[in-house]
Coordinates of C-alpha atoms and ligand atoms in Angstrom, one line a residue:
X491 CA -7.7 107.4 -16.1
X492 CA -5.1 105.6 -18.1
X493 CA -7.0 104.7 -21.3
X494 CA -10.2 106.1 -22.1
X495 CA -11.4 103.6 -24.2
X496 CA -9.6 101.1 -22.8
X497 CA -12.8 99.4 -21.3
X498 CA -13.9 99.1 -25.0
X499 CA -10.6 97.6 -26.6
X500 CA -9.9 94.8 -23.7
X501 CA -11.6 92.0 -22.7
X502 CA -11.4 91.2 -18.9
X503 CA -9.2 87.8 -18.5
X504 CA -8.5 87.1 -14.6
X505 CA -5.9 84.5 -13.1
X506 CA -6.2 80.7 -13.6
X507 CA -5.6 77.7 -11.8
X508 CA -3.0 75.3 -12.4
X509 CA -5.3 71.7 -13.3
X510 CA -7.1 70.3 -10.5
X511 CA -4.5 66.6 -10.9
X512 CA -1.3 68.6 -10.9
X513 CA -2.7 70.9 -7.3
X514 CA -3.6 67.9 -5.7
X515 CA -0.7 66.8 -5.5
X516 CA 0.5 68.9 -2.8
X517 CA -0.7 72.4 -0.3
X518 CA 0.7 74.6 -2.5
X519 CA -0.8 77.8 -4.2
X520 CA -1.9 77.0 -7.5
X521 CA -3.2 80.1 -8.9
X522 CA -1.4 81.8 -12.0
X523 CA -0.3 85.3 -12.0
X524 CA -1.3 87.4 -14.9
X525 CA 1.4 88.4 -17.2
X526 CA 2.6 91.9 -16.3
X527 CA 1.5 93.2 -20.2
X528 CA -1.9 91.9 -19.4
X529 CA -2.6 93.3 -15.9
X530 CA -1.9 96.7 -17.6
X531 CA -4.5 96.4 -20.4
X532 CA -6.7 94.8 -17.1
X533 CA -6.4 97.9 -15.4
X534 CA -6.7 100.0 -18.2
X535 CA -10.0 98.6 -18.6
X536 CA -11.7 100.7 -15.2
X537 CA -13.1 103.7 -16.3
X538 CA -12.7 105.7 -13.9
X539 CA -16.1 106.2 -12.6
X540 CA -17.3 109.6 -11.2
X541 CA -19.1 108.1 -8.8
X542 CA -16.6 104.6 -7.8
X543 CA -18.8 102.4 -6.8
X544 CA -15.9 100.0 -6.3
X545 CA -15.2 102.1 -3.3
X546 CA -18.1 101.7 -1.4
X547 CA -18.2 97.7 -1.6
X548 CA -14.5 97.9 -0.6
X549 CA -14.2 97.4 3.5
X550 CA -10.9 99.5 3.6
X551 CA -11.6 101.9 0.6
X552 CA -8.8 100.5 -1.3
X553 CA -8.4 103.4 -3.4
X554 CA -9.0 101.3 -6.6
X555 CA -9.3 103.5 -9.7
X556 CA -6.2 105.3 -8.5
X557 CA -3.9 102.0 -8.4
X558 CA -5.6 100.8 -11.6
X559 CA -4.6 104.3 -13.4
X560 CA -0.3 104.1 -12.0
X561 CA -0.6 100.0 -13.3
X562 CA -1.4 101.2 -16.2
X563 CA 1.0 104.1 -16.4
X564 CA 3.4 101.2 -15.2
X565 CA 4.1 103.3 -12.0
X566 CA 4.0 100.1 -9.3
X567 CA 6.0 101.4 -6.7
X568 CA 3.4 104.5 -6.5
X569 CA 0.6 101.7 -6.8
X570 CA 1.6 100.1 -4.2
X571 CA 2.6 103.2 -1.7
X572 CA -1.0 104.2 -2.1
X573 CA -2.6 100.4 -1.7
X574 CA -0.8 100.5 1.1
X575 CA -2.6 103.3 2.2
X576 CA -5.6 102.0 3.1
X577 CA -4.5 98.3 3.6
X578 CA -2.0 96.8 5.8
X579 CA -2.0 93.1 4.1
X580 CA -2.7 93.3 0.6
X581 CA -1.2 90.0 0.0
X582 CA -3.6 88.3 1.9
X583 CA -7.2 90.1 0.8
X584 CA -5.2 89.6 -2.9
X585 CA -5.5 86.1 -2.3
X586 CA -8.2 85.3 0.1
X587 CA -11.0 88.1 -0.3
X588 CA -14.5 87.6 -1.5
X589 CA -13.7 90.6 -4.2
X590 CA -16.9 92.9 -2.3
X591 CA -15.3 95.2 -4.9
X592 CA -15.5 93.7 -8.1
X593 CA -19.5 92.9 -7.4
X594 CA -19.5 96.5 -6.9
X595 CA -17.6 97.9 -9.8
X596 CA -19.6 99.2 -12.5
X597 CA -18.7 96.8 -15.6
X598 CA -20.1 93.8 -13.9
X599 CA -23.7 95.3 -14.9
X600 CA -22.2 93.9 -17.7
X601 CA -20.7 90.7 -15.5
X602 CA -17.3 91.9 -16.7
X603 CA -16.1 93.7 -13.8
X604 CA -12.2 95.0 -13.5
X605 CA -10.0 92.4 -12.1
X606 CA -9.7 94.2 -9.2
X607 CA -8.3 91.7 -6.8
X608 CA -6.0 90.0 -9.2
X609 CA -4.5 93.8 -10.0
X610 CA -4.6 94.2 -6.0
X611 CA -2.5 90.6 -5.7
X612 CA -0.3 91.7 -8.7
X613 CA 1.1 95.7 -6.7
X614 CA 1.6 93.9 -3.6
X615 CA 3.4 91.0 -4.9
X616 CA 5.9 93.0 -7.3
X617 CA 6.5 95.6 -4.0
X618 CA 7.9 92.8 -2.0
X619 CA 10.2 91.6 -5.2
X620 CA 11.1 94.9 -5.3
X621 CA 12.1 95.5 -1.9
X622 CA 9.5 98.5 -1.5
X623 CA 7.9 97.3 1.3
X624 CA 9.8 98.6 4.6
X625 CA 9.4 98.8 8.2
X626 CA 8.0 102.1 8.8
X627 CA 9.2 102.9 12.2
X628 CA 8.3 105.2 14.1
X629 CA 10.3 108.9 14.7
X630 CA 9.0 109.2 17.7
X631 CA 8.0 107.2 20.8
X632 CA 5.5 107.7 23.0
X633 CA 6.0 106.1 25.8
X634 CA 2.3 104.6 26.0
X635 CA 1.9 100.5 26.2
X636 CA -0.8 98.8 24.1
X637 CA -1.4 95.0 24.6
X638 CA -3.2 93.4 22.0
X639 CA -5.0 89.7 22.6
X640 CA -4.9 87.4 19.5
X641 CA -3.0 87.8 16.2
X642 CA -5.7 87.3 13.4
X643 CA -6.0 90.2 11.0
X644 CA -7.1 92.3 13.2
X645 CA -5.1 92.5 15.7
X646 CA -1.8 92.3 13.2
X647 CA -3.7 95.2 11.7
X648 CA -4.3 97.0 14.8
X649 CA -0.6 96.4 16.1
X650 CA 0.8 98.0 13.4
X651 CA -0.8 100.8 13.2
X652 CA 0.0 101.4 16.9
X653 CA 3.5 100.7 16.7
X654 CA 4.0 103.2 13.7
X655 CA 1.7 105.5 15.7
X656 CA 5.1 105.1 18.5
X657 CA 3.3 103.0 20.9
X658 CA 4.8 99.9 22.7
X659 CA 2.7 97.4 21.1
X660 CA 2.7 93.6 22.8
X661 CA 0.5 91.1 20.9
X662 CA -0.7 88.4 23.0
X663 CA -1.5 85.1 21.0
X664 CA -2.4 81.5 22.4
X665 CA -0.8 79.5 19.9
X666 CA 2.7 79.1 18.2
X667 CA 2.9 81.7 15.6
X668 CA 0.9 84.6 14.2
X669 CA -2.0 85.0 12.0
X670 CA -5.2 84.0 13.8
X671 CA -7.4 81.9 10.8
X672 CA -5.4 83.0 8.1
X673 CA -2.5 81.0 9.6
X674 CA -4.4 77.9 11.0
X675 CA -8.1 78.3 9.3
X676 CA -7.2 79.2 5.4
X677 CA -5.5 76.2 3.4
X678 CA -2.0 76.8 2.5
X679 CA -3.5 76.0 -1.0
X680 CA -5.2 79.4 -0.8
X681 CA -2.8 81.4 1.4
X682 CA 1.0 80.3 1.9
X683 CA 2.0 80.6 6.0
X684 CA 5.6 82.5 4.7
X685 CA 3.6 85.5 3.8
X686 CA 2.4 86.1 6.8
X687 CA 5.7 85.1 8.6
X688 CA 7.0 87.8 6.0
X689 CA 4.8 90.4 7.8
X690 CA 5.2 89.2 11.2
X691 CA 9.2 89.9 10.9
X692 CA 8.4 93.6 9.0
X693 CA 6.4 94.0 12.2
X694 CA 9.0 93.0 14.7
X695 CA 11.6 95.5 13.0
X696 CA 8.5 98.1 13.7
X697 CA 8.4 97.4 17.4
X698 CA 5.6 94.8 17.8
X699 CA 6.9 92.1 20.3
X700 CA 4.9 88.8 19.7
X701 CA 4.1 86.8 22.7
X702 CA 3.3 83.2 21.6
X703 CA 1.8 80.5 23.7
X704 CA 0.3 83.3 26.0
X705 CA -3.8 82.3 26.1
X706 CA -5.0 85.2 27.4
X707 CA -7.1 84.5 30.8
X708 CA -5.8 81.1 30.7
X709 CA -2.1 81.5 31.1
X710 CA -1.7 84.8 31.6
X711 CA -4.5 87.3 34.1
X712 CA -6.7 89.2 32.1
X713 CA -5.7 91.5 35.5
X714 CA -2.1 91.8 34.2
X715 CA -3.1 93.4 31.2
X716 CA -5.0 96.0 32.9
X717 CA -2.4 96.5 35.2
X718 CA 0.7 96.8 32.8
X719 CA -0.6 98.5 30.0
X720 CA -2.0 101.8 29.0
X721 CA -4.7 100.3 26.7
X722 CA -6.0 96.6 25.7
X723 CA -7.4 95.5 22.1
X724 CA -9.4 92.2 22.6
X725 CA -9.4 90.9 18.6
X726 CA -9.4 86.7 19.5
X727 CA -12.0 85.9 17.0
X728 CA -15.4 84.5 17.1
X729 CA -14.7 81.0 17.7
X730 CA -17.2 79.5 19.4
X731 CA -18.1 76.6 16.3
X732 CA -21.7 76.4 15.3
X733 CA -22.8 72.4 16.6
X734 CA -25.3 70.0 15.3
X735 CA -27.1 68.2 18.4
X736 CA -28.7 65.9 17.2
X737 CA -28.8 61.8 17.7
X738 CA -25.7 60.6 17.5
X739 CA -23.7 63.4 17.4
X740 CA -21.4 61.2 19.7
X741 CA -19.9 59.2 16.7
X742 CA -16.6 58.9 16.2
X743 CA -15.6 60.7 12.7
X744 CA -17.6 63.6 13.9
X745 CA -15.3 66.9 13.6
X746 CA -16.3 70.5 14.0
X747 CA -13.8 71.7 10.9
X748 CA -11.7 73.8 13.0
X749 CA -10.6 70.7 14.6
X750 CA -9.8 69.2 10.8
X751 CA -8.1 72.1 8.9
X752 CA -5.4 73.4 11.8
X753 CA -4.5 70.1 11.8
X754 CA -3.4 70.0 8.5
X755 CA -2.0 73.8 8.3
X756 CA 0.3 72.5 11.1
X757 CA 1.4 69.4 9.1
X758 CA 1.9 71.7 6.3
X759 CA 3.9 74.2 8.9
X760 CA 5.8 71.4 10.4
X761 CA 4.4 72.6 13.8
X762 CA 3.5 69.6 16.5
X763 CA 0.0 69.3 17.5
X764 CA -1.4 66.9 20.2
X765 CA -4.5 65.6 19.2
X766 CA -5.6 62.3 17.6
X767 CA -4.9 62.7 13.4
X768 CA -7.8 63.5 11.9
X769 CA -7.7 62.8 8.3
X770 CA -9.9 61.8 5.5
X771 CA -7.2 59.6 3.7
X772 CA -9.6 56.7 2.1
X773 CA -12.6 57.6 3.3
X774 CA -15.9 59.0 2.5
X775 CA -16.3 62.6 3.8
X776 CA -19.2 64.4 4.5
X777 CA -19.0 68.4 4.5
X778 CA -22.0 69.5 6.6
X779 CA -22.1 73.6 5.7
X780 CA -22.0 75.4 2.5
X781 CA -19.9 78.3 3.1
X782 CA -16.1 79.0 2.8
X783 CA -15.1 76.9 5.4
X784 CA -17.0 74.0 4.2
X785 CA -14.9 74.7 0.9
X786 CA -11.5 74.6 2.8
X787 CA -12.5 71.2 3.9
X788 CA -13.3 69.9 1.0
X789 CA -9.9 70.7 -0.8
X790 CA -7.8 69.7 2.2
X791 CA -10.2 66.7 2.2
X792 CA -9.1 66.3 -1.7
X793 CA -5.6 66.6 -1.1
X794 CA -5.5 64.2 1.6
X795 CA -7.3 61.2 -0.5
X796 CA -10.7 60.8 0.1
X797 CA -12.5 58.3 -1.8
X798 CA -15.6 60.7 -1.8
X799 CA -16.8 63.4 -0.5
X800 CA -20.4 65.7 -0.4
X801 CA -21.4 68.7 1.0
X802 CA -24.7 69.4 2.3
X803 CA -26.1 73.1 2.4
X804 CA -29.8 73.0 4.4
X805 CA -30.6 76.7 2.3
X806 CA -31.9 76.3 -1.3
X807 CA -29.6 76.8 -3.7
X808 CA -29.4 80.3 -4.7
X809 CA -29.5 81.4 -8.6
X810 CA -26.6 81.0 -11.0
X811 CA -26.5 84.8 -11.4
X812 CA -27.1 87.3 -9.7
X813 CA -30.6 89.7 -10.3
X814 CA -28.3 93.0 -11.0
X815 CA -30.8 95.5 -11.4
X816 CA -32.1 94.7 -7.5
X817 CA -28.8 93.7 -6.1
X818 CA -26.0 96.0 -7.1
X819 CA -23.9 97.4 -6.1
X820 CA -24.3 95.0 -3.6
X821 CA -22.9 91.9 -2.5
X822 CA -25.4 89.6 -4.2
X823 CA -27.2 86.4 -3.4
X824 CA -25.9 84.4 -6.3
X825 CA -23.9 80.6 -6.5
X826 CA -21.0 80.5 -5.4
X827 CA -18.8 77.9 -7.2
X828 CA -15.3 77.7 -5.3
X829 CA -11.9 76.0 -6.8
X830 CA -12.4 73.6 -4.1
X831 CA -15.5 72.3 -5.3
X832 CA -13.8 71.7 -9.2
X833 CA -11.8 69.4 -7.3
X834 CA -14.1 66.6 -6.7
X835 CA -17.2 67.0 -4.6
X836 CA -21.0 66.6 -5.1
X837 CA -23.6 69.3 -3.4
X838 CA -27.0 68.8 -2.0
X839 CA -29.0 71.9 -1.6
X840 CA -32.5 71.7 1.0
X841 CA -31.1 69.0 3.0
X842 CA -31.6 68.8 6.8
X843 CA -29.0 66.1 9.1
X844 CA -31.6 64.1 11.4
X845 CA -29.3 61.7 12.7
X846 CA -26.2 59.9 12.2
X847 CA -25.9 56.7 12.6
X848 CA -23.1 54.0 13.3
X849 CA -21.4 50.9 14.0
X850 CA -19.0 50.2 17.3
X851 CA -19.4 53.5 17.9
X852 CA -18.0 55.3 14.3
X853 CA -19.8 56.8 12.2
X854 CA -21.5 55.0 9.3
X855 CA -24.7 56.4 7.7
X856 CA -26.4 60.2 7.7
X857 CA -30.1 60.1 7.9
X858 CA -31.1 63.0 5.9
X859 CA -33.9 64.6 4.7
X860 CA -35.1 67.6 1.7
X861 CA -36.5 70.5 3.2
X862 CA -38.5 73.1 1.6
X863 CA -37.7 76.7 1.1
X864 CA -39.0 77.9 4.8
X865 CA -36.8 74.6 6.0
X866 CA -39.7 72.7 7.0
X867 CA -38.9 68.6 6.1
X868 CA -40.8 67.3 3.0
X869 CA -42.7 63.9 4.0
X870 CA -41.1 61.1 2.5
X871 CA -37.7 62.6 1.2
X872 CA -35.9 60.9 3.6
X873 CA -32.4 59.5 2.5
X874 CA -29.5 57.6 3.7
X875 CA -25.5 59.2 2.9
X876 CA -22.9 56.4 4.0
X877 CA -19.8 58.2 5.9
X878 CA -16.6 57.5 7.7
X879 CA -15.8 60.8 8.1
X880 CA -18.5 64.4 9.1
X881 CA -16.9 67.8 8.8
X882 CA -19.3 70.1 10.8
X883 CA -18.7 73.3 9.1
X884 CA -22.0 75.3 10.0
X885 CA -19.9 78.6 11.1
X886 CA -19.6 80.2 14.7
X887 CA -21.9 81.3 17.2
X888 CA -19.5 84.2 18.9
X889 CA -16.7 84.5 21.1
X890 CA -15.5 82.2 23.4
X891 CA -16.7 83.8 26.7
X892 CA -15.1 81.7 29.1
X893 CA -11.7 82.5 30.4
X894 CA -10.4 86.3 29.0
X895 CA -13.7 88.1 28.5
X896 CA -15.5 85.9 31.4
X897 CA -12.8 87.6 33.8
X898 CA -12.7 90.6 32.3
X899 CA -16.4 90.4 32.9
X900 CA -16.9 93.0 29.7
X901 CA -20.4 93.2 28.5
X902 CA -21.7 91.6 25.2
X903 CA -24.1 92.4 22.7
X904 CA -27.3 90.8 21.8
X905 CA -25.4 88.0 19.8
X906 CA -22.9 87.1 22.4
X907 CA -19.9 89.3 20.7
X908 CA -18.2 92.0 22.5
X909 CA -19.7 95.0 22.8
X910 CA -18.0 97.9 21.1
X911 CA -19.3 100.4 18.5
X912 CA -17.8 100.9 15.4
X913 CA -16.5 104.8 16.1
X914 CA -15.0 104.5 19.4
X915 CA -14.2 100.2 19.7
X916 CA -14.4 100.5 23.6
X917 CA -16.0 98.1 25.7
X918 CA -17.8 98.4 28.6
X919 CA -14.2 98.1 30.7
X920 CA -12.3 100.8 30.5
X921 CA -9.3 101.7 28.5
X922 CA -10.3 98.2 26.7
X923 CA -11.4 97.9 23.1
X924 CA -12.7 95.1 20.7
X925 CA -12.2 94.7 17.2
X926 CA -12.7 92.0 14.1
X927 CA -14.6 88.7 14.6
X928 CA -14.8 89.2 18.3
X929 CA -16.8 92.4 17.7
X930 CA -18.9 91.8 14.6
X931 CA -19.2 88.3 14.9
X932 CA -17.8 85.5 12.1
X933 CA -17.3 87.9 9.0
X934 CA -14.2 88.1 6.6
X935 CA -10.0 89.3 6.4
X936 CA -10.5 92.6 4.8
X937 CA -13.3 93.6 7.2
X938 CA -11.0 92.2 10.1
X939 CA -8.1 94.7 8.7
X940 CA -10.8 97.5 8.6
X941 CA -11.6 97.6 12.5
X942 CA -8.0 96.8 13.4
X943 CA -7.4 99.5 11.7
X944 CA -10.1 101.8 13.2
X945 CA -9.5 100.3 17.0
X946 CA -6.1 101.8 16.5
X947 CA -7.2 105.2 15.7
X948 CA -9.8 105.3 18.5
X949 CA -6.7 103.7 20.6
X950 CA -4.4 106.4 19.6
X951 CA -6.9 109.3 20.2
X952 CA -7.9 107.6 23.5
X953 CA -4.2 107.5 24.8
X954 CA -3.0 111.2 22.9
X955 CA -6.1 112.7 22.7
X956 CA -5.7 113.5 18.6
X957 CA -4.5 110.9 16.4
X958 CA -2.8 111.0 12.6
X959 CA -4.0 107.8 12.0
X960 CA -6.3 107.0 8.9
X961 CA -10.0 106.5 10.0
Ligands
FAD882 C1 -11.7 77.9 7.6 C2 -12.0 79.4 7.4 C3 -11.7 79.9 6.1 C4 -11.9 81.2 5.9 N1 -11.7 81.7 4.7 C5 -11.8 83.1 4.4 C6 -11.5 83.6 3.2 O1 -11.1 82.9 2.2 N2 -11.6 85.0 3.0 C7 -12.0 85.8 4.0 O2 -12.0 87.0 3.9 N3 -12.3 85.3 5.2 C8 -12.2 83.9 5.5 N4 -12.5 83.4 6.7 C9 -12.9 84.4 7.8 C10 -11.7 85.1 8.3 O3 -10.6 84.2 8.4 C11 -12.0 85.8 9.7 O4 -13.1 86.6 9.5 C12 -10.8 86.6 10.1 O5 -9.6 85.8 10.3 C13 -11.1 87.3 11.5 O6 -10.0 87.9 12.0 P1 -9.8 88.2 13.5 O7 -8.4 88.8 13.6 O8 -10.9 89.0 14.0 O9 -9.9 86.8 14.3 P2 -9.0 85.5 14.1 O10 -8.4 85.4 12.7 O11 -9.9 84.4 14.5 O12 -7.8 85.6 15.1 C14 -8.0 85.6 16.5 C15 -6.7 85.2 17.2 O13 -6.9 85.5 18.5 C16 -6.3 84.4 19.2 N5 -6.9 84.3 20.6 C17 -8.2 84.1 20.9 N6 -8.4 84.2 22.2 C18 -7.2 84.4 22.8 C19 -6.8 84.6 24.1 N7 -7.7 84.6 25.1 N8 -5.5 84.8 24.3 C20 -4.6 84.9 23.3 N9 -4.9 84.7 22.0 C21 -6.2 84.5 21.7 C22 -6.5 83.2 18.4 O14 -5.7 82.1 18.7 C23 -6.3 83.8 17.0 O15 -5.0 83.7 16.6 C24 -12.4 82.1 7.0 C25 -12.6 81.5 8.2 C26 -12.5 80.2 8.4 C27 -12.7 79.6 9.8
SF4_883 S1 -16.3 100.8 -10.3 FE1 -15.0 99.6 -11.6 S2 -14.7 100.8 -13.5 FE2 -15.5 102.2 -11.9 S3 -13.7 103.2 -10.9 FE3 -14.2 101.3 -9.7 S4 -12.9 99.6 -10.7 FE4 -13.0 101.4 -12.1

C-alpha cells in the first residue's frame, strides 16, 4: 500500500467527457484521460483491503490493489506486466466495462470507490506508448492445431493464450476483420476499431492466423474443423436478437439494432456493407430497450442527426442509488445514466409496445401503454409516440443454432446456448469446446475474456494433459 492515509487526503475525481456539442460532431472517443499526477493520488487512495473485495466483483481477478500500489510508486511498466496477468485486453474493459469492480471496492459504501477502471485504462494505455507491450511467442511449439470460430473477446482471448501456450491457433471469423461486437456492436465513440486492429497484429506476430470471411457451417464444413484440427473453440456469440411480434412489426423503419450500429461502425471503418442505409438523419427515433445497446443506439442515433429520439424501458425504473447495506459488494440494481443518454434523449420507464402503426407501409405512430410493476397494462394509460424510425434493442435470445452448431449437432442447455461447464468448456462433441456469449448467453467483454481464457486452459490440458496456463 502506497499511502496509508492516502484514502483520507484525496478526493476521488474520475475522467470527463469532452461537451456533448463538441462529441457530436464526429465517432470519435471523447473521454479525457486523467493527468498522470492525478491517477497517482487516485490510486493512492485504495487501501489496500485485507479482504479485496474489488477482487471478487472482478471477472478476471484483475489483481487491483497490486497495480494501484506500483501507480502510485510510479512503477507502470510493473503495473502493467502484472494487469496483464490476468487480462489479455485491458484497453478495451478500460474503456467499455461496467466497472463490476468499483461497485465492489470498499470505499463506495461511501459512493467514493477507487477509480479502478480509469487507473486500469491509464497502465494499459502508457504500456503501448511505451512500447512494453510485445508479442510473447512462444519457445516452444507443439505441434497441436486449435481452430477457433468467431473473433469476439473470447475467442481473441482464447487464441492467444493458445498460441503462447505453442499451439497452431487458426481463428475462424465470418466477417471482414476481427473483434466480434466490440468491432461491429460498440460505437467507435466508446471504443476506437485501431485498438483492436493494434491487438489483432500483436497476435499475428504470436502465431494466430486470422481467417476472415470464413462463416463457419456456412462457407466452410463444420466437418473440416473436426477433421483438420486437434481441438475446436466455438466462441460466435449469442446473436440470435430478442424480437417484438406484435401488429405491425412489418413496418418499414423497424430495425433490430444490430442491423443499425454495424452499419455505422463500417461507415466509420470504411468497410462496404450491402444492405439498404439505415440511418436516423432527420427523423424521429424510437429506442425500444433500456440496456447498453439501446444506449449505443441512441448516441449513434445523436451523431447521425435525429430530430428526436426516446427510449422505452417496459421495467420500472430502478432507484437512483443503490440500497448498499443489501446489495454490496454486489453488482446493484440502481439507475443507470449512460453518456449517451446526456446527449439528447427522453426515457419512459413501465411502458409496454402494443402496436405500431403506419402510413404506405412506414412506420408512423407507437401505440403504447404504462404497465405496472408485475407488467400487467394499466386501463386507460394508453398513448401514442409518432416515429420514422424503431430501434428494437430488447437483447438476444442465444446462439444462432442454424448452420455451425446445427451441423455440428452439439447439445444446448436449457436456454438454447451451448452446453459447456465452466471447469472443463467441452461440449457434448468431442475435442470441441464453448466459451463467451455462446456459452453463458448475452453477458459482457471482461466476462467474454474470462472464459476465453479458461477454454484455453481446459484446451491446453485436454491436448497436453497439464497446462501452465492461468485458470
Ligand atoms: C451494441 C452492444 C453494445 C455492447 N456494449 C458493451 C459494453 O459497453 N461493455 C461490455 O462489457 N459489453 C458490452 N456488450 C456485450 C459484449 O460486447 C459481449 O458480451 C461480448 O462481445 C461477447 O463476446 P464473444 O466473444 O462471446 O462474442 P461476440 O463478441 O459476439 O463475437 C462472436 C464472433 O463470432 C463470429 N461468428 C459467429 N458465428 C460464426 C460462425 N459460424 N463462423 C465464423 N464466425 C462466427 C461473429 O461474427 C463474431 O465476430 C455489448 C453488446 C452489444 C450488442
Ligand atoms: S476494495 Fe477498493 S480500496 Fe479495497 S483493495 Fe480493492 S480497490 Fe483498494
Amino acid at each position: 500500500m502506497g499511502k496509508v492515509t492516502g484514502f483520507l487526503e484525496f478526493e476521488r475525481t474520475d475522467r470527463k467527457y469532452a461537451p456533448v456539442e463538441e462529441r457530436l460532431r464526429n465517432y470519435n472517443e471523447f473521454v479525457i484521460p486523467l493527468p498522470e499526477s492525478d491517477l497517482k493520488q487516485q490510486a493512492a487512495r485504495c487501501m489496500n483491503c485485507g479482504i479485496p473485495f474489488c477482487h471478487t466483483g472482478c471477472p478476471v481477478n484483475n489483481q487491483i490493489p497490486d497495480w494501484n500500489d506500483l501507480v502510485y510508486l510510479d512503477d507502470w511498466k510493473t503495473a502493467s506486466a502484472n494487469l496483464h496477468s490476468t487480462n489479455n485486453f485491458p484497453e478495451f474493459t478500460g474503456r467499455v466495462c461496467p466497472a463490476p469492480c468499483e461497485e465492489a471496492c470498499t470505499l463506495n459504501l461511501e459512493d467514493t470507490p477507487v477509480t479502478i477502471k480509469t487507473i486500469e485504462c491509464a497502465i494499459v494505455d502508457k504500456a503501448f506508448e511505451n512500447g512494453w507491450v510485445k508479442p510473447d511467442v512462444p519457445a516452444k511449439k507443439t505441434g497441436r492445431k486449435v481452430a477457433v470460430v468467431g473473433s469476439g473477446p473470447a475467442g481473441l482471448a482464447a487464441a492467444e493464450q493458445l498460441a503462447r501456450a505453442g499451439h497452431d491457433v487458426h481463428v475462424f471469423e465470418k466477417f471482414a476483420k476481427a473483434g466480434g461486437l466490440l468491432r461491429y456492436g460498440i460505437p467507435d465513440f466508446k471504443l476506437e476499431k485501431h485498438l483492436i486492429d493494434r491487438r489483432v497484429s500483436l497476435m499475428e506476430s504470436e502465431g494466430v492466423t486470422f481467417h476472415y470471411g470464413a462463416h463457419v457451417g456456412v462457407t466452410v464444413k463444420a466437418k473440416e474443423l473436426l477433421d483438420g484440427f486437434d481441438a475446436v473453440v466455438l466462441a460466435g456469440g449469442a446473436e440470435k436478437p430478442r424480437d417484438l411480434p406484435i401488429p405491425g412489426r412489418e413496418l418499414d423503419g423497424i430495425h433490430f439494432a444490430m442491423d443499425f450500429l454495424p452499419q455505422q461502425n463500417r461507415r466509420v471503418g470504411k468497410e462496404a456493407f450491402d444492405a439498404t442505409d439505415i440511418l436516423a438523419t432527420g427523423k424521429k427515433v424510437v429506442v425500444i430497450g433500456g440496456g447498453d445497446t439501446g444506449s449505443d443506439c441512441i448516441g449513434t442515433s445523436a451523431r447521425q442527426g435525429a430530430t428526436a429520439i426516446v427510449q422505452l424501458e417496459i421495467l420500472p425504473m430502478p432507484p437512483e442509488k443503490a440500497d448498499k447495506l443489501t446489495t454490496w459488494p454486489n453488482w446493484p440494481l440502481k439507475l443507470r445514466t449512460s453518456s449517451s443518454h446526456h446527449e439528447g434523449a427522453s426515457r419512459e420507464f413501465s411502458v409496454l409496445t402494443e402496436k405500431f402503426s403506419g402510413e404506405n407501409g412506414k412506420v408512423k405512430t407507437l401505440h403504447c401503454v404504462r404497465v405496472d410493476d408485475r407488467m400487467k397494462p394499466i386501463p386507460g394509460s394508453q398513448f401514442e409516440i409518432e416515429a420514422d424510425l424503431v430501434l428494437l434493442a430488447m437483447g438476444f435470445v442465444h446462439p444462432v443454432k442454424e448452420g455451425m452448431l446445427a451441423e455440428l449437432g452439439v447439445a444446448l442447455d436449457p436456454r438454447g446456448n451451448v452446453k459447456a461447464d465452466t471447469e472443463a468448456y467441452r461440449t457434448s462433441i468431442d475435442k470441441v469446446f464453448a466459451a463467451g456469449d455462446m456459452r453463458r448467453g448475452q453477458s459482457l467483454v471482461v466476462w467474454a475474456i474470462r472464459e476465453g481464457r479458461q477454454a484455453a486452459r481446459a484446451v491446453d490440458e485436454f491436448l497436453m494433459g497439464v497446462s501452465a496456463l492461468p485458470r
